[in-house]
mmCIF file of C-alpha atoms in Angstrom:
data_model
loop_
_atom_site.group_PDB
_atom_site.id
_atom_site.type_symbol
_atom_site.label_atom_id
_atom_site.label_comp_id
_atom_site.label_asym_id
_atom_site.label_seq_id
_atom_site.Cartn_x
_atom_site.Cartn_y
_atom_site.Cartn_z
ATOM 1 C CA MET A 1 0.000 0.000 0.000
ATOM 2 C CA ARG A 2 1.286 3.477 -0.886
ATOM 3 C CA PHE A 3 0.669 5.757 2.070
ATOM 4 C CA ILE A 4 -0.291 9.406 1.675
ATOM 5 C CA ASP A 5 1.837 10.885 4.425
ATOM 6 C CA LEU A 6 0.285 14.058 5.835
ATOM 7 C CA ARG A 7 2.054 13.905 9.208
ATOM 8 C CA SER A 8 4.536 16.670 8.360
ATOM 9 C CA ASP A 9 6.491 18.256 5.527
ATOM 10 C CA THR A 10 9.593 16.722 7.122
ATOM 11 C CA VAL A 11 8.732 13.325 5.574
ATOM 12 C CA THR A 12 9.624 14.318 1.998
ATOM 13 C CA GLN A 13 11.977 12.088 0.022
ATOM 14 C CA PRO A 14 14.858 13.576 -2.013
ATOM 15 C CA THR A 15 13.971 13.870 -5.683
ATOM 16 C CA ASP A 16 16.102 12.223 -8.361
ATOM 17 C CA GLY A 17 17.624 15.600 -9.235
ATOM 18 C CA MET A 18 18.456 16.265 -5.599
ATOM 19 C CA ARG A 19 20.083 12.855 -5.203
ATOM 20 C CA GLU A 20 22.208 13.494 -8.277
ATOM 21 C CA ALA A 21 23.287 16.869 -6.900
ATOM 22 C CA MET A 22 24.260 15.207 -3.625
ATOM 23 C CA ALA A 23 26.259 12.512 -5.418
ATOM 24 C CA ARG A 24 28.182 15.101 -7.440
ATOM 25 C CA ALA A 25 28.852 17.506 -4.555
ATOM 26 C CA VAL A 26 32.388 18.838 -4.170
ATOM 27 C CA VAL A 27 33.321 18.516 -0.503
ATOM 28 C CA GLY A 28 35.959 19.518 2.032
ATOM 29 C CA ASP A 29 36.284 19.807 5.794
ATOM 30 C CA ASP A 30 33.656 22.295 6.925
ATOM 31 C CA VAL A 31 35.154 22.710 10.402
ATOM 32 C CA TYR A 32 38.109 24.268 8.557
ATOM 33 C CA ASP A 33 35.682 26.258 6.342
ATOM 34 C CA GLU A 34 36.963 24.184 3.411
ATOM 35 C CA ASP A 35 33.750 22.654 2.095
ATOM 36 C CA PRO A 36 32.896 24.714 -1.005
ATOM 37 C CA THR A 37 29.333 23.382 -1.232
ATOM 38 C CA VAL A 38 28.566 24.254 2.394
ATOM 39 C CA ASN A 39 30.088 27.692 1.876
ATOM 40 C CA ARG A 40 27.947 28.271 -1.199
ATOM 41 C CA LEU A 41 24.789 27.159 0.621
ATOM 42 C CA GLN A 42 25.529 29.512 3.525
ATOM 43 C CA GLU A 43 26.201 32.434 1.197
ATOM 44 C CA THR A 44 23.146 31.717 -0.962
ATOM 45 C CA MET A 45 20.761 31.447 1.981
ATOM 46 C CA ALA A 46 22.153 34.598 3.591
ATOM 47 C CA GLN A 47 21.547 36.497 0.348
ATOM 48 C CA GLN A 48 18.022 35.088 0.081
ATOM 49 C CA VAL A 49 17.071 36.382 3.531
ATOM 50 C CA GLY A 50 18.999 39.652 3.390
ATOM 51 C CA MET A 51 21.723 38.776 5.888
ATOM 52 C CA GLU A 52 25.516 39.024 5.782
ATOM 53 C CA ALA A 53 26.362 35.411 6.576
ATOM 54 C CA GLY A 54 24.946 31.968 7.237
ATOM 55 C CA LEU A 55 25.783 28.839 9.204
ATOM 56 C CA PHE A 56 24.741 25.321 8.177
ATOM 57 C CA VAL A 57 23.360 23.348 11.133
ATOM 58 C CA ALA A 58 21.958 19.858 11.485
ATOM 59 C CA SER A 59 18.375 20.814 12.359
ATOM 60 C CA GLY A 60 15.955 23.625 13.061
ATOM 61 C CA THR A 61 16.078 22.863 16.764
ATOM 62 C CA MET A 62 19.867 23.169 16.700
ATOM 63 C CA GLY A 63 19.609 26.413 14.741
ATOM 64 C CA ASN A 64 17.208 27.964 17.231
ATOM 65 C CA LEU A 65 19.287 26.764 20.170
ATOM 66 C CA VAL A 66 22.512 28.134 18.704
ATOM 67 C CA ALA A 67 20.784 31.459 18.060
ATOM 68 C CA VAL A 68 19.456 31.762 21.603
ATOM 69 C CA LEU A 69 22.808 30.843 23.156
ATOM 70 C CA SER A 70 24.583 33.333 20.879
ATOM 71 C CA HIS A 71 22.272 36.176 21.892
ATOM 72 C CA ALA A 72 21.799 35.406 25.605
ATOM 73 C CA GLY A 73 23.716 33.937 28.522
ATOM 74 C CA ARG A 74 22.982 32.033 31.709
ATOM 75 C CA GLY A 75 20.382 33.787 33.825
ATOM 76 C CA ASP A 76 19.231 36.007 30.959
ATOM 77 C CA GLU A 77 15.627 35.954 29.787
ATOM 78 C CA MET A 78 13.953 35.559 26.397
ATOM 79 C CA ILE A 79 10.382 36.539 25.555
ATOM 80 C CA LEU A 80 8.517 34.254 23.181
ATOM 81 C CA GLY A 81 5.025 33.056 22.359
ATOM 82 C CA SER A 82 3.340 30.428 24.506
ATOM 83 C CA LEU A 83 2.704 28.429 21.299
ATOM 84 C CA ALA A 84 6.210 28.904 19.888
ATOM 85 C CA HIS A 85 7.943 25.828 18.560
ATOM 86 C CA THR A 86 11.015 26.892 20.532
ATOM 87 C CA TYR A 87 8.950 26.843 23.724
ATOM 88 C CA LEU A 88 6.845 23.722 23.137
ATOM 89 C CA TYR A 89 8.885 21.291 21.057
ATOM 90 C CA GLU A 90 12.611 21.837 21.570
ATOM 91 C CA VAL A 91 13.142 19.938 24.819
ATOM 92 C CA GLY A 92 13.615 23.072 26.900
ATOM 93 C CA ALA A 93 17.130 23.174 25.450
ATOM 94 C CA ALA A 94 17.714 26.906 25.887
ATOM 95 C CA ALA A 95 17.029 26.597 29.613
ATOM 96 C CA GLY A 96 18.528 23.136 30.058
ATOM 97 C CA LEU A 97 21.787 23.743 28.204
ATOM 98 C CA GLY A 98 22.134 27.516 28.274
ATOM 99 C CA GLY A 99 20.342 28.609 31.434
ATOM 100 C CA VAL A 100 18.246 31.084 29.421
ATOM 101 C CA HIS A 101 14.944 31.693 31.162
ATOM 102 C CA PRO A 102 11.793 31.788 28.957
ATOM 103 C CA TRP A 103 8.946 34.234 29.507
ATOM 104 C CA PRO A 104 6.046 32.915 27.392
ATOM 105 C CA ILE A 105 3.280 35.312 26.350
ATOM 106 C CA PRO A 106 0.032 33.980 24.825
ATOM 107 C CA ASN A 107 0.073 34.151 21.041
ATOM 108 C CA ALA A 108 -2.710 35.887 19.167
ATOM 109 C CA ALA A 109 -4.540 33.810 16.554
ATOM 110 C CA ASP A 110 -2.383 35.308 13.765
ATOM 111 C CA GLY A 111 0.841 34.108 15.386
ATOM 112 C CA THR A 112 1.876 37.480 16.751
ATOM 113 C CA ILE A 113 2.781 38.237 20.350
ATOM 114 C CA PRO A 114 0.881 41.409 21.340
ATOM 115 C CA LEU A 115 3.471 44.174 21.523
ATOM 116 C CA ASP A 116 1.903 45.814 24.553
ATOM 117 C CA ALA A 117 2.369 42.513 26.380
ATOM 118 C CA VAL A 118 5.972 42.319 25.163
ATOM 119 C CA ALA A 119 6.645 45.858 26.413
ATOM 120 C CA THR A 120 5.178 44.986 29.812
ATOM 121 C CA ALA A 121 7.276 41.813 30.056
ATOM 122 C CA ILE A 122 10.625 43.528 29.454
ATOM 123 C CA ARG A 123 12.367 43.679 32.815
ATOM 124 C CA ASP A 124 13.510 46.824 34.491
ATOM 125 C CA VAL A 125 17.101 46.889 35.692
ATOM 126 C CA ASN A 126 16.885 45.384 39.158
ATOM 127 C CA VAL A 127 19.137 43.075 41.127
ATOM 128 C CA HIS A 128 16.208 40.696 41.627
ATOM 129 C CA PHE A 129 15.371 40.292 37.916
ATOM 130 C CA PRO A 130 16.923 38.424 35.008
ATOM 131 C CA THR A 131 18.027 40.628 32.129
ATOM 132 C CA THR A 132 15.702 40.546 29.124
ATOM 133 C CA ARG A 133 18.036 39.880 26.199
ATOM 134 C CA LEU A 134 15.960 38.381 23.397
ATOM 135 C CA LEU A 135 12.587 38.368 21.658
ATOM 136 C CA CYS A 136 11.807 35.234 19.626
ATOM 137 C CA LEU A 137 9.263 35.316 16.784
ATOM 138 C CA GLU A 138 8.027 32.561 14.436
ATOM 139 C CA ASN A 139 6.963 32.843 10.767
ATOM 140 C CA THR A 140 5.062 30.880 9.558
ATOM 141 C CA HIS A 141 3.597 30.068 12.942
ATOM 142 C CA ASN A 142 3.137 26.324 13.267
ATOM 143 C CA ARG A 143 0.653 26.080 16.136
ATOM 144 C CA CYS A 144 -1.329 29.078 14.900
ATOM 145 C CA GLY A 145 -2.337 27.148 11.812
ATOM 146 C CA GLY A 146 0.674 27.994 9.669
ATOM 147 C CA ALA A 147 -0.184 31.681 9.937
ATOM 148 C CA VAL A 148 1.942 34.267 8.144
ATOM 149 C CA LEU A 149 2.845 37.162 10.427
ATOM 150 C CA PRO A 150 1.317 40.480 9.274
ATOM 151 C CA LEU A 151 3.827 42.363 7.142
ATOM 152 C CA ASP A 152 3.992 45.324 9.515
ATOM 153 C CA TYR A 153 4.380 43.237 12.671
ATOM 154 C CA THR A 154 8.021 42.117 12.547
ATOM 155 C CA PRO A 155 9.406 45.640 11.903
ATOM 156 C CA ALA A 156 7.317 46.988 14.782
ATOM 157 C CA ALA A 157 8.461 44.186 17.086
ATOM 158 C CA CYS A 158 12.093 44.804 16.141
ATOM 159 C CA LYS A 159 11.741 48.529 16.752
ATOM 160 C CA LEU A 160 10.386 47.872 20.252
ATOM 161 C CA ALA A 161 13.009 45.258 21.127
ATOM 162 C CA HIS A 162 15.953 47.216 19.793
ATOM 163 C CA ALA A 163 14.858 50.364 21.626
ATOM 164 C CA ARG A 164 15.035 48.344 24.840
ATOM 165 C CA GLY A 165 18.453 46.855 24.105
ATOM 166 C CA MET A 166 17.182 43.421 23.052
ATOM 167 C CA ALA A 167 17.969 41.242 20.037
ATOM 168 C CA VAL A 168 15.306 39.577 17.881
ATOM 169 C CA HIS A 169 15.532 36.019 16.585
ATOM 170 C CA LEU A 170 13.109 34.717 13.965
ATOM 171 C CA ASP A 171 12.281 31.019 13.834
ATOM 172 C CA GLY A 172 11.731 30.987 10.090
ATOM 173 C CA ALA A 173 11.593 27.216 9.708
ATOM 174 C CA ARG A 174 8.936 27.754 7.021
ATOM 175 C CA LEU A 175 9.886 31.319 6.069
ATOM 176 C CA PHE A 176 9.758 30.510 2.361
ATOM 177 C CA ASN A 177 6.186 29.273 2.806
ATOM 178 C CA ALA A 178 5.409 32.635 4.388
ATOM 179 C CA ALA A 179 7.068 34.442 1.484
ATOM 180 C CA ALA A 180 5.107 32.397 -1.065
ATOM 181 C CA ALA A 181 1.818 33.077 0.721
ATOM 182 C CA ALA A 182 2.520 36.792 1.151
ATOM 183 C CA GLY A 183 3.897 37.250 -2.358
ATOM 184 C CA ARG A 184 6.957 39.000 -0.899
ATOM 185 C CA PRO A 185 10.674 38.101 -0.865
ATOM 186 C CA ALA A 186 11.895 36.177 2.160
ATOM 187 C CA ALA A 187 14.358 39.005 2.854
ATOM 188 C CA GLU A 188 11.490 41.419 3.337
ATOM 189 C CA LEU A 189 9.858 39.152 5.917
ATOM 190 C CA ALA A 190 13.148 38.897 7.833
ATOM 191 C CA ARG A 191 14.014 42.599 7.656
ATOM 192 C CA GLY A 192 15.042 44.037 11.004
ATOM 193 C CA VAL A 193 15.666 40.795 12.878
ATOM 194 C CA ASP A 194 19.125 40.022 14.223
ATOM 195 C CA SER A 195 19.040 36.348 13.271
ATOM 196 C CA VAL A 196 16.807 33.969 11.363
ATOM 197 C CA MET A 197 16.777 30.186 11.062
ATOM 198 C CA ILE A 198 15.387 28.503 7.934
ATOM 199 C CA CYS A 199 14.746 24.755 7.627
ATOM 200 C CA LEU A 200 15.763 22.968 4.447
ATOM 201 C CA SER A 201 14.085 19.726 5.491
ATOM 202 C CA LYS A 202 10.451 20.881 5.587
ATOM 203 C CA GLY A 203 8.648 22.343 2.579
ATOM 204 C CA LEU A 204 11.898 22.783 0.669
ATOM 205 C CA GLY A 205 12.254 18.995 0.565
ATOM 206 C CA ALA A 206 15.888 18.424 1.560
ATOM 207 C CA PRO A 207 16.607 15.357 3.723
ATOM 208 C CA VAL A 208 18.366 17.210 6.549
ATOM 209 C CA GLY A 209 19.649 20.575 7.686
ATOM 210 C CA SER A 210 18.862 24.207 8.391
ATOM 211 C CA VAL A 211 20.731 27.476 7.963
ATOM 212 C CA LEU A 212 21.088 30.131 10.651
ATOM 213 C CA CYS A 213 21.711 33.608 9.266
ATOM 214 C CA GLY A 214 22.754 36.953 10.729
ATOM 215 C CA SER A 215 25.584 39.456 10.716
ATOM 216 C CA ARG A 216 29.132 38.204 10.202
ATOM 217 C CA GLU A 217 29.898 39.016 13.823
ATOM 218 C CA PHE A 218 26.869 37.054 15.026
ATOM 219 C CA ILE A 219 27.702 34.046 12.839
ATOM 220 C CA GLY A 220 31.233 34.077 14.218
ATOM 221 C CA VAL A 221 29.805 33.640 17.710
ATOM 222 C CA ALA A 222 27.215 31.136 16.495
ATOM 223 C CA LYS A 223 29.846 28.930 14.879
ATOM 224 C CA ARG A 224 31.589 28.576 18.215
ATOM 225 C CA VAL A 225 28.279 27.759 19.932
ATOM 226 C CA ARG A 226 27.474 25.203 17.210
ATOM 227 C CA LYS A 227 30.774 23.475 18.006
ATOM 228 C CA MET A 228 29.935 23.584 21.712
ATOM 229 C CA VAL A 229 26.666 21.704 21.202
ATOM 230 C CA GLY A 230 28.382 19.102 19.031
ATOM 231 C CA GLY A 231 27.363 20.503 15.670
ATOM 232 C CA GLY A 232 30.651 20.775 13.816
ATOM 233 C CA MET A 233 30.411 18.770 10.572
ATOM 234 C CA ARG A 234 33.135 17.593 8.234
ATOM 235 C CA GLN A 235 32.451 16.704 4.568
ATOM 236 C CA ALA A 236 28.926 18.063 4.858
ATOM 237 C CA GLY A 237 28.724 19.194 1.241
ATOM 238 C CA VAL A 238 26.747 16.077 0.340
ATOM 239 C CA LEU A 239 23.997 17.441 2.622
ATOM 240 C CA ALA A 240 24.460 21.080 1.668
ATOM 241 C CA ALA A 241 24.064 20.154 -1.996
ATOM 242 C CA ALA A 242 20.524 19.016 -1.261
ATOM 243 C CA GLY A 243 19.810 22.377 0.342
ATOM 244 C CA LEU A 244 21.191 24.267 -2.647
ATOM 245 C CA TYR A 245 19.114 22.146 -5.005
ATOM 246 C CA ALA A 246 16.042 22.895 -2.898
ATOM 247 C CA LEU A 247 16.669 26.651 -3.039
ATOM 248 C CA GLU A 248 17.097 26.475 -6.809
ATOM 249 C CA HIS A 249 14.166 24.173 -7.625
ATOM 250 C CA HIS A 250 11.634 23.937 -4.779
ATOM 251 C CA VAL A 251 10.894 27.484 -3.613
ATOM 252 C CA GLU A 252 8.503 28.524 -6.371
ATOM 253 C CA ARG A 253 6.554 25.262 -6.154
ATOM 254 C CA LEU A 254 5.564 25.904 -2.499
ATOM 255 C CA ALA A 255 2.420 27.587 -3.848
ATOM 256 C CA VAL A 256 1.299 24.134 -5.045
ATOM 257 C CA ASP A 257 1.403 22.869 -1.448
ATOM 258 C CA HIS A 258 -0.701 25.834 -0.351
ATOM 259 C CA ASP A 259 -3.256 25.138 -3.101
ATOM 260 C CA ASN A 260 -3.437 21.493 -2.026
ATOM 261 C CA ALA A 261 -3.922 22.546 1.600
ATOM 262 C CA ARG A 262 -6.835 24.763 0.595
ATOM 263 C CA ARG A 263 -8.395 21.911 -1.409
ATOM 264 C CA LEU A 264 -7.973 19.590 1.552
ATOM 265 C CA ALA A 265 -9.520 22.143 3.899
ATOM 266 C CA ALA A 266 -12.488 22.721 1.585
ATOM 267 C CA GLY A 267 -13.138 18.984 1.505
ATOM 268 C CA ILE A 268 -12.898 18.679 5.274
ATOM 269 C CA GLU A 269 -15.510 21.389 5.692
ATOM 270 C CA ALA A 270 -18.014 19.193 3.827
ATOM 271 C CA ILE A 271 -17.461 16.093 5.997
ATOM 272 C CA PRO A 272 -19.646 15.654 9.116
ATOM 273 C CA GLY A 273 -17.683 14.801 12.231
ATOM 274 C CA VAL A 274 -14.653 17.010 11.630
ATOM 275 C CA ALA A 275 -14.225 20.779 11.516
ATOM 276 C CA LEU A 276 -11.430 23.130 10.528
ATOM 277 C CA LEU A 277 -9.830 25.050 13.367
ATOM 278 C CA SER A 278 -8.990 27.850 10.921
ATOM 279 C CA PRO A 279 -8.612 28.244 7.145
ATOM 280 C CA PRO A 280 -5.074 27.265 6.106
ATOM 281 C CA ALA A 281 -2.794 30.188 5.333
ATOM 282 C CA THR A 282 -0.011 27.990 3.982
ATOM 283 C CA ASN A 283 0.489 24.205 3.987
ATOM 284 C CA LEU A 284 -0.723 23.309 7.500
ATOM 285 C CA VAL A 285 -4.321 22.151 8.012
ATOM 286 C CA TYR A 286 -5.571 21.879 11.591
ATOM 287 C CA LEU A 287 -8.846 20.102 12.285
ATOM 288 C CA GLU A 288 -10.927 18.915 15.198
ATOM 289 C CA VAL A 289 -12.963 15.756 15.639
ATOM 290 C CA ASP A 290 -16.557 16.255 16.802
ATOM 291 C CA PRO A 291 -17.773 12.940 18.298
ATOM 292 C CA ALA A 292 -21.389 14.105 18.361
ATOM 293 C CA GLN A 293 -21.393 15.008 14.668
ATOM 294 C CA ALA A 294 -19.486 11.825 13.854
ATOM 295 C CA GLY A 295 -22.157 9.772 15.605
ATOM 296 C CA ASP A 296 -19.518 8.010 17.690
ATOM 297 C CA PRO A 297 -19.011 9.338 21.241
ATOM 298 C CA SER A 298 -15.789 7.349 21.643
ATOM 299 C CA ILE A 299 -13.883 8.740 18.650
ATOM 300 C CA ASP A 300 -11.006 11.164 19.156
ATOM 301 C CA ALA A 301 -8.014 12.250 17.092
ATOM 302 C CA ALA A 302 -5.893 9.234 18.021
ATOM 303 C CA ASP A 303 -8.684 6.858 17.021
ATOM 304 C CA LEU A 304 -9.256 8.729 13.770
ATOM 305 C CA SER A 305 -5.522 8.588 13.045
ATOM 306 C CA THR A 306 -5.611 4.792 13.442
ATOM 307 C CA ARG A 307 -8.626 4.493 11.148
ATOM 308 C CA LEU A 308 -6.961 6.674 8.522
ATOM 309 C CA LYS A 309 -3.775 4.632 8.625
ATOM 310 C CA ALA A 310 -5.781 1.494 7.846
ATOM 311 C CA ARG A 311 -6.987 3.344 4.734
ATOM 312 C CA GLY A 312 -3.551 4.473 3.586
ATOM 313 C CA VAL A 313 -3.409 7.979 5.084
ATOM 314 C CA LEU A 314 -1.032 9.121 7.837
ATOM 315 C CA ALA A 315 -1.936 12.090 10.054
ATOM 316 C CA ASN A 316 -0.845 12.979 13.575
ATOM 317 C CA PRO A 317 -2.998 13.875 16.590
ATOM 318 C CA LEU A 318 -1.748 17.018 18.296
ATOM 319 C CA GLY A 319 -1.423 15.411 21.699
ATOM 320 C CA SER A 320 -2.173 18.623 23.577
ATOM 321 C CA ASN A 321 -5.874 18.260 22.710
ATOM 322 C CA ARG A 322 -7.299 14.767 22.272
ATOM 323 C CA TYR A 323 -9.702 15.895 19.538
ATOM 324 C CA GLN A 324 -7.333 17.932 17.357
ATOM 325 C CA MET A 325 -4.997 16.794 14.591
ATOM 326 C CA ARG A 326 -2.848 18.255 11.830
ATOM 327 C CA MET A 327 -2.451 17.429 8.155
ATOM 328 C CA VAL A 328 0.447 18.884 6.161
ATOM 329 C CA THR A 329 0.804 19.105 2.386
ATOM 330 C CA HIS A 330 4.249 18.954 0.803
ATOM 331 C CA LEU A 331 6.422 18.007 -2.147
ATOM 332 C CA ASP A 332 5.334 14.349 -2.150
ATOM 333 C CA VAL A 333 1.584 15.015 -1.928
ATOM 334 C CA ARG A 334 -0.037 15.162 -5.360
ATOM 335 C CA SER A 335 -3.352 16.739 -6.243
ATOM 336 C CA ALA A 336 -4.912 13.302 -6.673
ATOM 337 C CA ASP A 337 -3.724 12.379 -3.170
ATOM 338 C CA ILE A 338 -5.975 15.059 -1.705
ATOM 339 C CA ASP A 339 -9.060 13.368 -3.176
ATOM 340 C CA GLN A 340 -7.893 9.995 -1.866
ATOM 341 C CA ALA A 341 -7.230 11.433 1.604
ATOM 342 C CA LEU A 342 -10.694 12.975 1.713
ATOM 343 C CA ASP A 343 -12.256 9.675 0.642
ATOM 344 C CA ALA A 344 -10.360 7.936 3.449
ATOM 345 C CA LEU A 345 -11.541 10.558 5.954
ATOM 346 C CA ARG A 346 -15.173 10.104 4.905
ATOM 347 C CA ALA A 347 -14.877 6.328 5.199
ATOM 348 C CA ALA A 348 -13.146 6.562 8.593
ATOM 349 C CA LEU A 349 -16.022 8.622 9.991
ATOM 350 C CA ARG A 350 -18.865 6.408 8.808
#
């Protein structure tokens, strides 16, 4: 059985062209800055997001961690959204490894953190308080339905943070999805931030890796922190080549994933027993099981996930709410797969 895998956009398989690029990659020792393919990936990504320099890291979690530890030290504080990936899904690494204290503020539905709440949370200088060093944003915002931050929000947030002596880090794991949805260059969406992390292994379809970008001075610090957390890589050009291929061939096609997400969402709206949590802004579709409408008081997201798997569709329950689940469109999901997934969902709810 061929499964339609809607669990995440991290499940994509390298295309034939990407595999060929990886096989032909010219490599060197990246710890010595001698891998030409890694260097080209770092330079290309930095240019794409309007930064001076980039640093290839193994994962988005590593990229966010390296950024936080480069901006803040032990006993310092970072402000971030209560639904931020960095807060919910990265093992508490900034606190556990770096001693950086998080101050979570409830996210608005559009993924923003209300700026009046941010201003209130910034600590005064006081011997009893940690020092507020960092504001962390996320675009697209995963847990807010793949929302794209309003175009005027990030500049306003940066203006506030910088006026108070803070840095701003952007978790841009799906920044190119945000750019595709907004119809603006990725560099415009990252303008004003001090660092941004972009995943290669989500919608861009590479098998592994992310790039952290910022000023040359910041990347110099970040490279040392990457080494500290065990992230120095050697002949990593075989991986970087996949990222370069993705930037050259998979950015423009992200709009196809967004179209498929909208088709999936429209179909879900017509099926009794499930409801959209919000219209998809990009490639993430969040839905909720309604046992009463489904005519089965025992069904929840975990049960529905099991029923879908038996019908060739993979989708993950959220875990934080027993009735909610997420479906994600990506490079390996075809238009015809959407119809098949909707058929499976209808059958699972009968």
